[in-house]
Amino acid sequence: MGKHDWRTPPKKWNYKTRMAHVGYDPFLSMGAARPPIFSCSTFVTENAEKLENMFRRACGLDAPLAPDDEWPIYTRLSNPNFIMLCDRLQCLEQGADDARAVYFPSGLSAIFTTVLAVCNPGDTLIFGYPIYGGTDHQFRHLIPEKLGVNVVPVNATDLNEVEETIKKHADTLKMFFIETPANPSLAMVDIQAVADLTHSHSNGILAVDNTFMSPILQHPLKHGADIVIYSGTKSIGGHSDLIAGFAVDKDPQRAAKINSIRVSSGPTPSAYDAWLLFRSLDTLEVRVLRAQENAQKVANFLLKHPKVEKVVYPDFYDKNSAEWKIFQKQCEGPGAMITFDPIGGKKESYTILDNLNIFGLAVSLGGVESLAENPWFHTHLDVSDEDKEKSNFGPQTVRLAIGLEDADDMCDDLDQALAKI
């Protein structure tokens, strides 16, 4: 990278340039244009005093390692592939120059560890519904039952309800957690409004799951959020060949605490997966925008289909609605997730799913391949029927995760499956 610091890029660089260069210095790897995989458990240090100093920092007895002298001790603590990956990912987050990313073996691990870092027994966590089924289960069961945290669900699209709930729990509120667009309803939550209410009425922070939009189409830190969560399995990984998660925190000290808990509690991601993720960031924008272009074509096809009663896609929000205004304010595109309701119910939904050829009958999103599922009976099976009904999706709803195939072929596939109901 010539005269530029390979870990801290010039601020004038666009994120596209950052994705191609940040995090890796070829001259630290004998000039290799692409980084190697550091598949080792432990690392050799030059002398005993340096190793002691490194352990003092790792144990929190001294100041944490500075970016220019970070040296791995043991892969559970850190690894060169982890460092390169986090350097590159965190520079994509707009709104906080000091943001730090922490790498996890899954998105749920990132969420759980972040809650551990922020909340103590007796504290309150408010979350907006609907939300990913795995997160919903963690918030409604694991966290209150095992950590003693008071967990309160709220309709995060209703700012009056949000404000009332925050005020009610102001003394104990430590985290407000939202997902926007919501999974699977695609409801839009006003990040800035929820952040302002959380910060003005409590000492709590706002965490936003940005998996659906990725760091290409939405920047929660720019709109008042404190922490951004990603399932790295999805668009960031982009090839359905790994499991990963991230917490990107605008407060470096809190990020260090989150990482310290990850280290102490044991969840350790792999160097190979970090290497794959680093590779995938090179093409993140290209993949996200191509999938979005396909999704716009597929959504418009479904909107006109006689056997489809409802299509939910951000481009179709009522132009006079609050959701449209939020979408225009905080998103840079509609993304690649679509939900639609065919005529009928569960039977018709399953007939469609069982007859698709291009769309794989599988959960997840953000990969090269397009996927389809029924959130009522699949990803959100564990969520109560009452809560699912409140979230505006039903037993007939089909969720599509649009990939990189030809859009016309996808429309033809949906057409032939819909013809069977």
PDB file of N, CA and C in Angstrom, residues 31-79:
ATOM      1  N   GLY A  31       5.128 -10.837  -0.089  1.00  0.00           N
ATOM      2  CA  GLY A  31       4.626 -10.272  -1.327  1.00  0.00           C
ATOM      3  C   GLY A  31       3.409 -10.953  -1.902  1.00  0.00           C
ATOM      4  N   ALA A  32       2.834 -11.928  -1.201  1.00  0.00           N
ATOM      5  CA  ALA A  32       1.649 -12.623  -1.713  1.00  0.00           C
ATOM      6  C   ALA A  32       0.508 -11.625  -1.920  1.00  0.00           C
ATOM      7  N   ALA A  33      -0.067 -11.617  -3.125  1.00  0.00           N
ATOM      8  CA  ALA A  33      -1.130 -10.661  -3.430  1.00  0.00           C
ATOM      9  C   ALA A  33      -2.374 -10.901  -2.583  1.00  0.00           C
ATOM     10  N   ARG A  34      -2.595 -12.139  -2.196  1.00  0.00           N
ATOM     11  CA  ARG A  34      -3.722 -12.486  -1.344  1.00  0.00           C
ATOM     12  C   ARG A  34      -3.203 -13.055  -0.034  1.00  0.00           C
ATOM     13  N   PRO A  35      -3.922 -12.818   1.064  1.00  0.00           N
ATOM     14  CA  PRO A  35      -3.425 -13.266   2.365  1.00  0.00           C
ATOM     15  C   PRO A  35      -3.434 -14.778   2.517  1.00  0.00           C
ATOM     16  N   PRO A  36      -2.488 -15.314   3.259  1.00  0.00           N
ATOM     17  CA  PRO A  36      -2.490 -16.749   3.556  1.00  0.00           C
ATOM     18  C   PRO A  36      -3.490 -17.064   4.664  1.00  0.00           C
ATOM     19  N   ILE A  37      -3.729 -18.345   4.879  1.00  0.00           N
ATOM     20  CA  ILE A  37      -4.547 -18.796   6.006  1.00  0.00           C
ATOM     21  C   ILE A  37      -3.604 -19.143   7.148  1.00  0.00           C
ATOM     22  N   PHE A  38      -3.788 -18.485   8.282  1.00  0.00           N
ATOM     23  CA  PHE A  38      -2.945 -18.748   9.448  1.00  0.00           C
ATOM     24  C   PHE A  38      -3.605 -19.843  10.287  1.00  0.00           C
ATOM     25  N   SER A  39      -3.433 -21.075   9.827  1.00  0.00           N
ATOM     26  CA  SER A  39      -4.074 -22.221  10.462  1.00  0.00           C
ATOM     27  C   SER A  39      -3.174 -22.769  11.554  1.00  0.00           C
ATOM     28  N   CYS A  40      -3.129 -22.047  12.664  1.00  0.00           N
ATOM     29  CA  CYS A  40      -2.301 -22.490  13.795  1.00  0.00           C
ATOM     30  C   CYS A  40      -2.971 -22.070  15.089  1.00  0.00           C
ATOM     31  N   SER A  41      -2.670 -22.791  16.143  1.00  0.00           N
ATOM     32  CA  SER A  41      -3.297 -22.508  17.432  1.00  0.00           C
ATOM     33  C   SER A  41      -2.514 -21.489  18.244  1.00  0.00           C
ATOM     34  N   THR A  42      -1.184 -21.478  18.102  1.00  0.00           N
ATOM     35  CA  THR A  42      -0.364 -20.611  18.944  1.00  0.00           C
ATOM     36  C   THR A  42       0.689 -19.896  18.105  1.00  0.00           C
ATOM     37  N   PHE A  43       1.240 -18.811  18.657  1.00  0.00           N
ATOM     38  CA  PHE A  43       2.166 -17.961  17.910  1.00  0.00           C
ATOM     39  C   PHE A  43       3.438 -17.710  18.725  1.00  0.00           C
ATOM     40  N   VAL A  44       4.564 -17.757  18.052  1.00  0.00           N
ATOM     41  CA  VAL A  44       5.873 -17.577  18.688  1.00  0.00           C
ATOM     42  C   VAL A  44       6.149 -16.089  18.879  1.00  0.00           C
ATOM     43  N   THR A  45       6.678 -15.756  20.060  1.00  0.00           N
ATOM     44  CA  THR A  45       6.995 -14.367  20.389  1.00  0.00           C
ATOM     45  C   THR A  45       8.510 -14.197  20.494  1.00  0.00           C
ATOM     46  N   GLU A  46       8.995 -12.978  20.227  1.00  0.00           N
ATOM     47  CA  GLU A  46      10.434 -12.714  20.148  1.00  0.00           C
ATOM     48  C   GLU A  46      11.157 -12.919  21.470  1.00  0.00           C
ATOM     49  N   ASN A  47      10.552 -12.470  22.587  1.00  0.00           N
ATOM     50  CA  ASN A  47      11.220 -12.602  23.877  1.00  0.00           C
ATOM     51  C   ASN A  47      10.183 -12.678  24.992  1.00  0.00           C
ATOM     52  N   ALA A  48      10.625 -13.083  26.183  1.00  0.00           N
ATOM     53  CA  ALA A  48       9.719 -13.340  27.299  1.00  0.00           C
ATOM     54  C   ALA A  48       9.028 -12.072  27.785  1.00  0.00           C
ATOM     55  N   GLU A  49       9.763 -10.956  27.795  1.00  0.00           N
ATOM     56  CA  GLU A  49       9.168  -9.712  28.282  1.00  0.00           C
ATOM     57  C   GLU A  49       8.024  -9.250  27.374  1.00  0.00           C
ATOM     58  N   LYS A  50       8.228  -9.386  26.073  1.00  0.00           N
ATOM     59  CA  LYS A  50       7.166  -9.007  25.139  1.00  0.00           C
ATOM     60  C   LYS A  50       5.934  -9.882  25.351  1.00  0.00           C
ATOM     61  N   LEU A  51       6.140 -11.181  25.573  1.00  0.00           N
ATOM     62  CA  LEU A  51       5.009 -12.080  25.796  1.00  0.00           C
ATOM     63  C   LEU A  51       4.272 -11.704  27.073  1.00  0.00           C
ATOM     64  N   GLU A  52       5.027 -11.339  28.132  1.00  0.00           N
ATOM     65  CA  GLU A  52       4.388 -10.896  29.373  1.00  0.00           C
ATOM     66  C   GLU A  52       3.534  -9.651  29.125  1.00  0.00           C
ATOM     67  N   ASN A  53       4.086  -8.684  28.401  1.00  0.00           N
ATOM     68  CA  ASN A  53       3.344  -7.453  28.125  1.00  0.00           C
ATOM     69  C   ASN A  53       2.082  -7.729  27.318  1.00  0.00           C
ATOM     70  N   MET A  54       2.192  -8.666  26.392  1.00  0.00           N
ATOM     71  CA  MET A  54       1.023  -9.027  25.593  1.00  0.00           C
ATOM     72  C   MET A  54      -0.059  -9.651  26.464  1.00  0.00           C
ATOM     73  N   PHE A  55       0.355 -10.512  27.407  1.00  0.00           N
ATOM     74  CA  PHE A  55      -0.622 -11.123  28.301  1.00  0.00           C
ATOM     75  C   PHE A  55      -1.236 -10.087  29.242  1.00  0.00           C
ATOM     76  N   ARG A  56      -0.451  -9.113  29.666  1.00  0.00           N
ATOM     77  CA  ARG A  56      -0.990  -8.073  30.531  1.00  0.00           C
ATOM     78  C   ARG A  56      -2.100  -7.302  29.808  1.00  0.00           C
ATOM     79  N   ARG A  57      -1.864  -7.020  28.546  1.00  0.00           N
ATOM     80  CA  ARG A  57      -2.889  -6.313  27.777  1.00  0.00           C
ATOM     81  C   ARG A  57      -4.084  -7.229  27.510  1.00  0.00           C
ATOM     82  N   ALA A  58      -3.806  -8.480  27.177  1.00  0.00           N
ATOM     83  CA  ALA A  58      -4.891  -9.422  26.903  1.00  0.00           C
ATOM     84  C   ALA A  58      -5.766  -9.642  28.134  1.00  0.00           C
ATOM     85  N   CYS A  59      -5.163  -9.570  29.318  1.00  0.00           N
ATOM     86  CA  CYS A  59      -5.898  -9.772  30.573  1.00  0.00           C
ATOM     87  C   CYS A  59      -6.523  -8.485  31.102  1.00  0.00           C
ATOM     88  N   GLY A  60      -6.310  -7.376  30.396  1.00  0.00           N
ATOM     89  CA  GLY A  60      -6.885  -6.115  30.814  1.00  0.00           C
ATOM     90  C   GLY A  60      -6.132  -5.416  31.924  1.00  0.00           C
ATOM     91  N   LEU A  61      -4.911  -5.857  32.209  1.00  0.00           N
ATOM     92  CA  LEU A  61      -4.128  -5.220  33.268  1.00  0.00           C
ATOM     93  C   LEU A  61      -3.458  -3.941  32.784  1.00  0.00           C
ATOM     94  N   ASP A  62      -3.176  -3.860  31.510  1.00  0.00           N
ATOM     95  CA  ASP A  62      -2.605  -2.665  30.893  1.00  0.00           C
ATOM     96  C   ASP A  62      -3.520  -2.221  29.762  1.00  0.00           C
ATOM     97  N   ALA A  63      -3.138  -1.136  29.110  1.00  0.00           N
ATOM     98  CA  ALA A  63      -3.903  -0.659  27.955  1.00  0.00           C
ATOM     99  C   ALA A  63      -3.947  -1.748  26.894  1.00  0.00           C
ATOM    100  N   PRO A  64      -5.052  -1.853  26.168  1.00  0.00           N
ATOM    101  CA  PRO A  64      -5.132  -2.879  25.118  1.00  0.00           C
ATOM    102  C   PRO A  64      -4.102  -2.640  24.032  1.00  0.00           C
ATOM    103  N   LEU A  65      -3.843  -3.674  23.266  1.00  0.00           N
ATOM    104  CA  LEU A  65      -2.862  -3.578  22.194  1.00  0.00           C
ATOM    105  C   LEU A  65      -3.234  -2.473  21.214  1.00  0.00           C
ATOM    106  N   ALA A  66      -2.251  -1.649  20.860  1.00  0.00           N
ATOM    107  CA  ALA A  66      -2.468  -0.614  19.857  1.00  0.00           C
ATOM    108  C   ALA A  66      -2.544  -1.263  18.479  1.00  0.00           C
ATOM    109  N   PRO A  67      -3.249  -0.618  17.535  1.00  0.00           N
ATOM    110  CA  PRO A  67      -3.390  -1.227  16.204  1.00  0.00           C
ATOM    111  C   PRO A  67      -2.073  -1.547  15.521  1.00  0.00           C
ATOM    112  N   ASP A  68      -1.033  -0.765  15.823  1.00  0.00           N
ATOM    113  CA  ASP A  68       0.223  -0.982  15.097  1.00  0.00           C
ATOM    114  C   ASP A  68       1.169  -1.960  15.786  1.00  0.00           C
ATOM    115  N   ASP A  69       0.778  -2.483  16.944  1.00  0.00           N
ATOM    116  CA  ASP A  69       1.671  -3.455  17.585  1.00  0.00           C
ATOM    117  C   ASP A  69       0.936  -4.736  17.982  1.00  0.00           C
ATOM    118  N   GLU A  70      -0.249  -4.917  17.388  1.00  0.00           N
ATOM    119  CA  GLU A  70      -1.025  -6.116  17.728  1.00  0.00           C
ATOM    120  C   GLU A  70      -0.301  -7.357  17.217  1.00  0.00           C
ATOM    121  N   TRP A  71      -0.153  -8.318  18.098  1.00  0.00           N
ATOM    122  CA  TRP A  71       0.561  -9.550  17.769  1.00  0.00           C
ATOM    123  C   TRP A  71      -0.184 -10.699  18.430  1.00  0.00           C
ATOM    124  N   PRO A  72      -0.571 -11.711  17.677  1.00  0.00           N
ATOM    125  CA  PRO A  72      -1.367 -12.791  18.268  1.00  0.00           C
ATOM    126  C   PRO A  72      -0.575 -13.614  19.283  1.00  0.00           C
ATOM    127  N   ILE A  73      -1.295 -14.135  20.256  1.00  0.00           N
ATOM    128  CA  ILE A  73      -0.724 -15.041  21.244  1.00  0.00           C
ATOM    129  C   ILE A  73      -1.217 -16.468  20.989  1.00  0.00           C
ATOM    130  N   TYR A  74      -2.524 -16.569  20.800  1.00  0.00           N
ATOM    131  CA  TYR A  74      -3.210 -17.861  20.728  1.00  0.00           C
ATOM    132  C   TYR A  74      -4.508 -17.607  19.967  1.00  0.00           C
ATOM    133  N   THR A  75      -4.920 -18.501  19.094  1.00  0.00           N
ATOM    134  CA  THR A  75      -6.030 -18.203  18.189  1.00  0.00           C
ATOM    135  C   THR A  75      -7.354 -17.976  18.906  1.00  0.00           C
ATOM    136  N   ARG A  76      -7.555 -18.543  20.085  1.00  0.00           N
ATOM    137  CA  ARG A  76      -8.787 -18.216  20.812  1.00  0.00           C
ATOM    138  C   ARG A  76      -8.837 -16.731  21.143  1.00  0.00           C
ATOM    139  N   LEU A  77      -7.655 -16.132  21.392  1.00  0.00           N
ATOM    140  CA  LEU A  77      -7.593 -14.704  21.673  1.00  0.00           C
ATOM    141  C   LEU A  77      -7.657 -13.886  20.388  1.00  0.00           C
ATOM    142  N   SER A  78      -6.841 -14.262  19.419  1.00  0.00           N
ATOM    143  CA  SER A  78      -6.821 -13.550  18.143  1.00  0.00           C
ATOM    144  C   SER A  78      -6.021 -14.358  17.133  1.00  0.00           C
ATOM    145  N   ASN A  79      -6.084 -13.904  15.890  1.00  0.00           N
ATOM    146  CA  ASN A  79      -5.423 -14.594  14.795  1.00  0.00           C
ATOM    147  C   ASN A  79      -5.242 -13.568  13.678  1.00  0.00           C
TER     148      ASN A  79
END
